Amino acid sequence: MANLEVKIHDLILKNPVMTASGTFGNGTEFDDFFDVNTLGGILLKGTTLHHREGNDYPRMAETPSGMLNAVGLQNKGIDYFCEHIYPKVKEYSTNVIVNVNGSTIEEYIELAARVNELNHIAAIELNISCPNVKQGGMAFGTSCPMAEQVTKAVRKVYHKTLIVKLSPNVTNIAEIAKGVEGQGANAVSLINTFLGMAVNAETRKPVLSTITGGLSGPAIKPIALRMVWQVAQAVKIPVIGMGGIASTSDALEFIIAGASAVQIGTANFIDPTLCVKIIEGINDYCERHKIKSISELIGSLQL
Amino acid sequence: MANLEVKIHDLILKNPVMTASGTFGNGTEFDDFFDVNTLGGILLKGTTLHHREGNDYPRMAETPSGMLNAVGLQNKGIDYFCEHIYPKVKEYSTNVIVNVNGSTIEEYIELAARVNELNHIAAIELNISCPNVKQGGMAFGTSCPMAEQVTKAVRKVYHKTLIVKLSPNVTNIAEIAKGVEGQGANAVSLINTFLGMAVNAETRKPVLSTITGGLSGPAIKPIALRMVWQVAQAVKIPVIGMGGIASTSDALEFIIAGASAVQIGTANFIDPTLCVKIIEGINDYCERHKIKSISELIGSLQL
Amino acid sequence: MKKQVNDLLITDIRRLNHDNFLIELKSESPVGAIHPGQFVNVKAENTPSAFLRRPLSVHDINEDANTFSLLVKVVGEGTKKLSELKPGETLSVVYPLGNGFKMPSKGDRILLVGGGVGIAPMMHMARESVKNGAEVHILLGARSITDHILLDEFKQFGTIHITTDDGTLGTKGFVVNHAVLSANQSFDRIHCCGPEPMMKAVARKAREMNTECEVSLENMMACGFGVCLCCVTKTTEGNKCVCTEGPVFNINDLEWQI
Amino acid sequence: MKKQVNDLLITDIRRLNHDNFLIELKSESPVGAIHPGQFVNVKAENTPSAFLRRPLSVHDINEDANTFSLLVKVVGEGTKKLSELKPGETLSVVYPLGNGFKMPSKGDRILLVGGGVGIAPMMHMARESVKNGAEVHILLGARSITDHILLDEFKQFGTIHITTDDGTLGTKGFVVNHAVLSANQSFDRIHCCGPEPMMKAVARKAREMNTECEVSLENMMACGFGVCLCCVTKTTEGNKCVCTEGPVFNINDLEWQI
Ligand SMILES: Cc1cc2nc3c(=O)[nH]c(=O)nc-3n(C[C@H](O)[C@H](O)[C@H](O)COP(=O)(O)OP(=O)(O)OC[C@H]3O[C@@H](n4cnc5c(N)ncnc54)[C@H](O)[C@@H]3O)c2cc1C
Ligand SMILES: Cc1cc2nc3c(=O)[nH]c(=O)nc-3n(C[C@H](O)[C@H](O)[C@H](O)COP(=O)(O)OP(=O)(O)OC[C@H]3O[C@@H](n4cnc5c(N)ncnc54)[C@H](O)[C@@H]3O)c2cc1C
Ligand SMILES: Cc1cc2nc3c(=O)[nH]c(=O)nc-3n(C[C@H](O)[C@H](O)[C@H](O)COP(=O)(O)O)c2cc1C
Ligand SMILES: Cc1cc2nc3c(=O)[nH]c(=O)nc-3n(C[C@H](O)[C@H](O)[C@H](O)COP(=O)(O)O)c2cc1C
Ligand code: FES
Ligand code: FES
């Protein structure tokens, strides 16, 4: 066994494989498939201050090697979370991270403060990149000053590991990463989905109820990998990479490009046991290449 | 037969199907496969002022439903073009458009002025979005003021149809489209490739000699379609849509979203006769849906 | 039964007519634990335009052979790829998924309504309902006589009623035009699966007949086990996932305008 | 011969050993017009990780049956999918592509060198060279005895020389260790195809032997007919496309450090 342990600020992950928010429910949905505690960490689904019904159906369109979603942060709100979900997920021995979403800075602050009280939540992932909500969301993640502002505000009330999740729908993602680093983010995770669209040519209507949605899956991997590489060079804090990871090789490519850990998203839908296979695959790779610790691999791209 | 004719400023296309620059050589390479004159127009490969050797091999990586290229505008320069290529392509009866590329505004001006002299070149496509060159290229297309500046400068010396080709690697593509419209562009074409990257996990090296390259193919279609839709709503000039078109349905989706014409790129590599099939397919669609003129379809998305 | 993902052996694959075929799969867990109305999510081939799994109802089970079958209609690339599989090959299956139908008690009189490939889950349902001692009526609708399949198999489990849109077999018209769906009939429950307009029409009839009615929905799914929240339908308690809280819903819980 | 894209009928597909197989395709145009050393670009299946076509040399032609064959080594998803095709199915092929070898004149003495699946184009080349009245020597290298294929077929056209890395057949070592590649031999021309390090070693020998030498390159290709400019190699006249100005190059035109 190679040493797969990585550190993301105060967080110790026993391996670099986590799940992406919105693609892993609250973890319990995977209990039938494998022991969730084997993961480096899990990202719970996007939580907001108040209950949200999300967008109307249809919320999904298949695309070449990818999919569009327009879920729109359907969730029961932070009160329900504290009362009904937290008691379950706090029993996990792996790192449990809450993905928080606001439509205003005040909402982000309030949410972060609430989550700060929960002992067994190791970190928050500040989602400033959701393309599927009318207010807030991506607006915060596509403007450097706004990204800085929300990070700064949350930093004041949140005292554990603060991860900021970046939007790829920008000209210069490294600039935004540096911006939030400057405001106290302990790590950045990237990428969230690309804003995309699907049209039904026969009916001449958009496929999604919201017209546009977020593109995820292997289709976006080459762009995600480039962004992770650029950001890893620009910041000193750890980078958590994601976007289209569907195999051990994909995960390793992100790590080699500079990611300290990875998140698996859409690929969970196709193979619910993929995360376990990737953890094993990374270990095999390390043994085959005589790599004692995964840390040797992070950012080891040879130019 | 439905009426497939569309107008792009002074250009009359007998149908909305063109080929994308850099994927169709100078047209003659397709003579064996079909009569190039059946197309609405052809975009010649990227031309620069001086001879360019392009980037080192490897220049290509396959990705899920797409490919990365890092050709780097290999071409023999405008003199060679005028002397050796122009005499051949001017014999085509379809619209022949030159894709011009500079590393400085002065180079763009000089090139545009040279092409302005060529009687049988119907238009130029100003490429301010090439991700594969060290100087110029995408730098012009990812900054609104620079995009405006280069368009304004070229507009002064170029008196026929001026198409500006936009980069998708931006936060707000509609803003840039409006910017170049304001400086006299007669049409915009989008999208050029996304900046992406591929890593070989076994060797821990980048696959491309240039580390990053341009992502094209069906993988990017959902994002391209969204951008075409956004731009078509923002500008009054015609929009030429491209990015991952690989079937009649794909082409129709772009037209319905607001494109007056489309360009086929990467898909030519897989089926060199695809353009002809798409022209036939569009005609069949129009007949099946009782659409007399393709203009009824442009931007007909029902919200 | 615990959800699982497994490569299951294809023991049989059989074309029924122009666009329908049956696949039989050897299960690793006892098929008796699969509830009628549950579905599976399969992946035949990693083709770009069939990127996600494809949800398919469990059509029938064979407890002796420990196999279950799927009844599939070819509509696009995913189902076409499935139709090209051969016995001896394996298919990746996530199963069993969803809630399933409410089962009848001894002596209940129930009506199963299937339109098009919506007849798929009804064989398993009919078989188990008969086991429970229910009286089973089965109403099957299709466009034309050549679209009707598996009639003999259904006959084993109850009384068959047939409609065709063109009148080439049974009553001419839609399923709701059949006499078995009328106020003078009394059923304890109607279970329905088919195209949405047809299910809505049946739901309307059921209201008129004052009969409890369940429908099985076919929303687009990305995951099939409750994590993506893409497959929602509006219910009296807000959006619910068709894949975990359905696919079977009581019509009273749906926000249908009927 | 005009380039074309066609769905060609697979008339035969035959596994030769653990990782090599032959596909025979029925051509629509006369195969006699295909030049030795030319290649085709095929698309088996639209799988996401085999998005582009796959370039493969024409291995041999059969003018009577108007078929040509490809010799393929399974290395990844694209070639694996190809290996699963069945006679009677079709394969989309763009052909013929590239320049091909310089053909010998009557009485020329030539040496064909093939390493691994680089032996592919040599059968066609040997057949046509014999037709031209040349004396053909064929040097085939592989890792081990079980990797050597088609030796009897090659024997029809000339004298065979064999090497294996492990010495299980013929001379032990690489092709350049074989006596036929030494200064006391005299050939009018050497034609070589195989892994790049092997071709460079052969090119070095050819220089020593003062013999003209052609190599067939295998650069990554996106289009295969000269429009994408992805497949370039450095030559004395700058970057050239391997797909149209190659795949066969005279070693004197390449910027190889040998
Ligand atoms: C719970 C459930 C049970 C089902 N049971 C059966 C069954 O037993 N037999 C059967 O033949 N079909 C069944 N379906 C429908 C089946 O899933 C679709 O026909 C299939 O996914 C289409 O795949 P395709 O690639 O062939 O078609 P595509 O090319 O993807 O699409 C063809 C058409 O099918 C629709 N479709 C595509 N994907 C889905 C999806 N994930 N869910 C719903 N509709 C979709 C599209 O909107 C389109 O109109 C069921 C669907 C659900 C949700
Ligand atoms: C002109 C030419 C003629 C060839 N002739 C033959 C032949 O007769 N028989 C034969 O077995 N092979 C031949 N090849 C090589 C063959 O094209 C590759 O082995 C094949 O494309 C690999 O596809 P894959 O999907 O199985 O492997 P992949 O999974 O794509 O890759 C496996 C390995 O093959 C390499 N490769 C992938 N695509 C290409 C490509 N387009 N060109 C070159 N290398 C590639 C990759 O770098 C990787 O190392 C030829 C290549 C060229 C350029
Ligand atoms: C159905 C779906 C729902 C998602 N919901 C969220 C969410 O609530 N919060 C969030 O930060 N990201 C969300 N995402 C984005 C993913 O976490 C991830 O950033 C993105 O999908 C890219 O990774 P992938 O290609 O591996 O899926 C969602 C993605 C999908 C597909
Ligand atoms: C190999 C290759 C070379 C290209 N060269 C150029 C070029 O010279 N000028 C240009 O404007 N775009 C160039 N492009 C971009 C295409 O014209 C097009 O914008 C892009 O590929 C998206 O369309 P597609 O997905 O249909 O290929 C090139 C693309 C490819 C794949
Ligand atoms: S399909 Fe993912 S929640 Fe139902
Ligand atoms: S492969 Fe496209 S130019 Fe050679």
mmCIF file of N, CA and C in Angstrom, chain C residues 69-130:
data_model
loop_
_atom_site.group_PDB
_atom_site.id
_atom_site.type_symbol
_atom_site.label_atom_id
_atom_site.label_comp_id
_atom_site.label_asym_id
_atom_site.label_seq_id
_atom_site.Cartn_x
_atom_site.Cartn_y
_atom_site.Cartn_z
ATOM 1 N N SER C 69 -36.393 -10.664 -16.903
ATOM 2 C CA SER C 69 -36.338 -10.208 -18.286
ATOM 3 C C SER C 69 -36.764 -8.756 -18.404
ATOM 4 N N LEU C 70 -36.316 -8.136 -19.496
ATOM 5 C CA LEU C 70 -36.668 -6.763 -19.825
ATOM 6 C C LEU C 70 -37.354 -6.786 -21.180
ATOM 7 N N LEU C 71 -38.394 -5.988 -21.306
ATOM 8 C CA LEU C 71 -39.071 -5.850 -22.594
ATOM 9 C C LEU C 71 -38.720 -4.464 -23.118
ATOM 10 N N VAL C 72 -38.050 -4.411 -24.253
ATOM 11 C CA VAL C 72 -37.501 -3.137 -24.709
ATOM 12 C C VAL C 72 -38.018 -2.764 -26.086
ATOM 13 N N LYS C 73 -38.345 -1.510 -26.236
ATOM 14 C CA LYS C 73 -38.718 -0.970 -27.545
ATOM 15 C C LYS C 73 -37.552 -0.137 -28.058
ATOM 16 N N VAL C 74 -37.151 -0.374 -29.292
ATOM 17 C CA VAL C 74 -36.048 0.392 -29.880
ATOM 18 C C VAL C 74 -36.552 1.777 -30.256
ATOM 19 N N VAL C 75 -36.020 2.801 -29.589
ATOM 20 C CA VAL C 75 -36.430 4.172 -29.917
ATOM 21 C C VAL C 75 -35.244 5.060 -30.282
ATOM 22 N N GLY C 76 -34.047 4.723 -29.847
ATOM 23 C CA GLY C 76 -32.870 5.555 -30.121
ATOM 24 C C GLY C 76 -31.614 4.720 -30.047
ATOM 25 N N GLU C 77 -30.472 5.411 -29.922
ATOM 26 C CA GLU C 77 -29.199 4.704 -29.992
ATOM 27 C C GLU C 77 -29.007 3.697 -28.859
ATOM 28 N N GLY C 78 -29.393 4.087 -27.639
ATOM 29 C CA GLY C 78 -29.186 3.210 -26.489
ATOM 30 C C GLY C 78 -29.943 1.901 -26.627
ATOM 31 N N THR C 79 -31.219 1.980 -26.951
ATOM 32 C CA THR C 79 -32.012 0.765 -27.075
ATOM 33 C C THR C 79 -31.610 -0.031 -28.321
ATOM 34 N N LYS C 80 -31.125 0.650 -29.347
ATOM 35 C CA LYS C 80 -30.652 -0.062 -30.540
ATOM 36 C C LYS C 80 -29.426 -0.903 -30.186
ATOM 37 N N LYS C 81 -28.486 -0.300 -29.463
ATOM 38 C CA LYS C 81 -27.283 -1.031 -29.035
ATOM 39 C C LYS C 81 -27.673 -2.254 -28.216
ATOM 40 N N LEU C 82 -28.646 -2.064 -27.315
ATOM 41 C CA LEU C 82 -29.120 -3.183 -26.491
ATOM 42 C C LEU C 82 -29.625 -4.323 -27.363
ATOM 43 N N SER C 83 -30.344 -3.951 -28.423
ATOM 44 C CA SER C 83 -30.965 -4.971 -29.266
ATOM 45 C C SER C 83 -29.932 -5.796 -30.019
ATOM 46 N N GLU C 84 -28.703 -5.280 -30.094
ATOM 47 C CA GLU C 84 -27.655 -5.986 -30.839
ATOM 48 C C GLU C 84 -26.827 -6.911 -29.949
ATOM 49 N N LEU C 85 -27.148 -6.955 -28.662
ATOM 50 C CA LEU C 85 -26.407 -7.849 -27.752
ATOM 51 C C LEU C 85 -26.716 -9.309 -28.073
ATOM 52 N N LYS C 86 -25.818 -10.186 -27.615
ATOM 53 C CA LYS C 86 -25.981 -11.615 -27.906
ATOM 54 C C LYS C 86 -25.961 -12.411 -26.603
ATOM 55 N N PRO C 87 -26.684 -13.539 -26.570
ATOM 56 C CA PRO C 87 -26.614 -14.407 -25.394
ATOM 57 C C PRO C 87 -25.158 -14.771 -25.126
ATOM 58 N N GLY C 88 -24.783 -14.826 -23.869
ATOM 59 C CA GLY C 88 -23.390 -15.142 -23.526
ATOM 60 C C GLY C 88 -22.608 -13.886 -23.204
ATOM 61 N N GLU C 89 -23.052 -12.747 -23.760
ATOM 62 C CA GLU C 89 -22.421 -11.473 -23.400
ATOM 63 C C GLU C 89 -22.994 -11.004 -22.054
ATOM 64 N N THR C 90 -22.358 -9.986 -21.479
ATOM 65 C CA THR C 90 -22.886 -9.475 -20.220
ATOM 66 C C THR C 90 -23.386 -8.045 -20.413
ATOM 67 N N LEU C 91 -24.199 -7.629 -19.488
ATOM 68 C CA LEU C 91 -24.760 -6.281 -19.520
ATOM 69 C C LEU C 91 -24.604 -5.703 -18.125
ATOM 70 N N SER C 92 -24.130 -4.469 -18.053
ATOM 71 C CA SER C 92 -23.984 -3.836 -16.740
ATOM 72 C C SER C 92 -25.351 -3.331 -16.271
ATOM 73 N N VAL C 93 -25.772 -3.785 -15.108
ATOM 74 C CA VAL C 93 -27.120 -3.475 -14.606
ATOM 75 C C VAL C 93 -27.050 -2.959 -13.164
ATOM 76 N N VAL C 94 -27.707 -1.846 -12.908
ATOM 77 C CA VAL C 94 -27.915 -1.390 -11.530
ATOM 78 C C VAL C 94 -29.340 -1.779 -11.173
ATOM 79 N N TYR C 95 -29.520 -2.550 -10.084
ATOM 80 C CA TYR C 95 -30.867 -3.033 -9.760
ATOM 81 C C TYR C 95 -30.959 -3.526 -8.344
ATOM 82 N N PRO C 96 -32.190 -3.694 -7.825
ATOM 83 C CA PRO C 96 -33.446 -3.192 -8.376
ATOM 84 C C PRO C 96 -33.676 -1.762 -7.895
ATOM 85 N N LEU C 97 -34.391 -0.977 -8.676
ATOM 86 C CA LEU C 97 -34.581 0.443 -8.387
ATOM 87 C C LEU C 97 -36.074 0.782 -8.316
ATOM 88 N N GLY C 98 -36.365 1.821 -7.557
ATOM 89 C CA GLY C 98 -37.742 2.319 -7.499
ATOM 90 C C GLY C 98 -38.594 1.577 -6.478
ATOM 91 N N ASN C 99 -39.854 2.045 -6.362
ATOM 92 C CA ASN C 99 -40.734 1.529 -5.316
ATOM 93 C C ASN C 99 -41.545 0.308 -5.738
ATOM 94 N N GLY C 100 -42.128 0.344 -6.909
ATOM 95 C CA GLY C 100 -42.987 -0.770 -7.325
ATOM 96 C C GLY C 100 -44.445 -0.529 -6.986
ATOM 97 N N PHE C 101 -45.294 -1.411 -7.537
ATOM 98 C CA PHE C 101 -46.742 -1.263 -7.364
ATOM 99 C C PHE C 101 -47.175 -1.719 -5.970
ATOM 100 N N LYS C 102 -48.307 -1.188 -5.551
ATOM 101 C CA LYS C 102 -48.967 -1.687 -4.340
ATOM 102 C C LYS C 102 -49.560 -3.057 -4.677
ATOM 103 N N MET C 103 -49.291 -4.061 -3.879
ATOM 104 C CA MET C 103 -49.739 -5.409 -4.235
ATOM 105 C C MET C 103 -51.151 -5.676 -3.721
ATOM 106 N N PRO C 104 -51.923 -6.415 -4.505
ATOM 107 C CA PRO C 104 -53.302 -6.716 -4.090
ATOM 108 C C PRO C 104 -53.329 -7.769 -2.988
ATOM 109 N N SER C 105 -54.407 -7.783 -2.253
ATOM 110 C CA SER C 105 -54.618 -8.835 -1.249
ATOM 111 C C SER C 105 -55.460 -9.936 -1.888
ATOM 112 N N LYS C 106 -55.566 -11.030 -1.200
ATOM 113 C CA LYS C 106 -56.376 -12.162 -1.657
ATOM 114 C C LYS C 106 -57.798 -11.679 -1.942
ATOM 115 N N GLY C 107 -58.299 -12.067 -3.128
ATOM 116 C CA GLY C 107 -59.675 -11.730 -3.472
ATOM 117 C C GLY C 107 -59.847 -10.376 -4.126
ATOM 118 N N ASP C 108 -58.794 -9.545 -4.119
ATOM 119 C CA ASP C 108 -58.906 -8.237 -4.791
ATOM 120 C C ASP C 108 -59.120 -8.450 -6.288
ATOM 121 N N ARG C 109 -59.856 -7.534 -6.872
ATOM 122 C CA ARG C 109 -60.062 -7.553 -8.324
ATOM 123 C C ARG C 109 -59.309 -6.339 -8.873
ATOM 124 N N ILE C 110 -58.287 -6.567 -9.645
ATOM 125 C CA ILE C 110 -57.480 -5.437 -10.129
ATOM 126 C C ILE C 110 -57.431 -5.401 -11.649
ATOM 127 N N LEU C 111 -57.172 -4.189 -12.173
ATOM 128 C CA LEU C 111 -57.035 -4.008 -13.622
ATOM 129 C C LEU C 111 -55.645 -3.444 -13.917
ATOM 130 N N LEU C 112 -54.910 -4.173 -14.784
ATOM 131 C CA LEU C 112 -53.601 -3.676 -15.219
ATOM 132 C C LEU C 112 -53.774 -3.093 -16.611
ATOM 133 N N VAL C 113 -53.352 -1.847 -16.803
ATOM 134 C CA VAL C 113 -53.499 -1.204 -18.108
ATOM 135 C C VAL C 113 -52.119 -0.886 -18.678
ATOM 136 N N GLY C 114 -51.840 -1.409 -19.863
ATOM 137 C CA GLY C 114 -50.542 -1.149 -20.488
ATOM 138 C C GLY C 114 -50.718 -0.616 -21.894
ATOM 139 N N GLY C 115 -50.028 0.476 -22.185
ATOM 140 C CA GLY C 115 -50.094 1.029 -23.547
ATOM 141 C C GLY C 115 -48.705 1.006 -24.149
ATOM 142 N N GLY C 116 -48.581 0.499 -25.363
ATOM 143 C CA GLY C 116 -47.259 0.426 -26.003
ATOM 144 C C GLY C 116 -46.320 -0.417 -25.163
ATOM 145 N N VAL C 117 -45.082 0.053 -25.032
ATOM 146 C CA VAL C 117 -44.108 -0.714 -24.255
ATOM 147 C C VAL C 117 -44.371 -0.564 -22.752
ATOM 148 N N GLY C 118 -45.378 0.243 -22.401
ATOM 149 C CA GLY C 118 -45.833 0.349 -21.019
ATOM 150 C C GLY C 118 -46.394 -0.959 -20.479
ATOM 151 N N ILE C 119 -46.591 -1.935 -21.347
ATOM 152 C CA ILE C 119 -47.018 -3.253 -20.856
ATOM 153 C C ILE C 119 -45.879 -3.949 -20.113
ATOM 154 N N ALA C 120 -44.641 -3.420 -20.277
ATOM 155 C CA ALA C 120 -43.453 -4.109 -19.757
ATOM 156 C C ALA C 120 -43.580 -4.595 -18.312
ATOM 157 N N PRO C 121 -43.878 -3.706 -17.360
ATOM 158 C CA PRO C 121 -43.879 -4.178 -15.955
ATOM 159 C C PRO C 121 -45.074 -5.056 -15.610
ATOM 160 N N MET C 122 -46.064 -5.137 -16.498
ATOM 161 C CA MET C 122 -47.337 -5.766 -16.135
ATOM 162 C C MET C 122 -47.268 -7.295 -16.051
ATOM 163 N N MET C 123 -46.303 -7.918 -16.725
ATOM 164 C CA MET C 123 -46.220 -9.382 -16.651
ATOM 165 C C MET C 123 -45.825 -9.807 -15.229
ATOM 166 N N HIS C 124 -44.799 -9.160 -14.725
ATOM 167 C CA HIS C 124 -44.340 -9.457 -13.371
ATOM 168 C C HIS C 124 -45.463 -9.163 -12.369
ATOM 169 N N MET C 125 -46.141 -8.032 -12.576
ATOM 170 C CA MET C 125 -47.226 -7.618 -11.688
ATOM 171 C C MET C 125 -48.366 -8.638 -11.734
ATOM 172 N N ALA C 126 -48.706 -9.091 -12.933
ATOM 173 C CA ALA C 126 -49.798 -10.039 -13.089
ATOM 174 C C ALA C 126 -49.446 -11.355 -12.381
ATOM 175 N N ARG C 127 -48.216 -11.813 -12.640
ATOM 176 C CA ARG C 127 -47.780 -13.076 -12.037
ATOM 177 C C ARG C 127 -47.878 -13.029 -10.502
ATOM 178 N N GLU C 128 -47.352 -11.954 -9.915
ATOM 179 C CA GLU C 128 -47.322 -11.872 -8.447
ATOM 180 C C GLU C 128 -48.716 -11.629 -7.871
ATOM 181 N N SER C 129 -49.550 -10.906 -8.617
ATOM 182 C CA SER C 129 -50.901 -10.624 -8.136
ATOM 183 C C SER C 129 -51.711 -11.917 -8.072
ATOM 184 N N VAL C 130 -51.536 -12.765 -9.079
ATOM 185 C CA VAL C 130 -52.221 -14.055 -9.098
ATOM 186 C C VAL C 130 -51.741 -14.893 -7.910
#
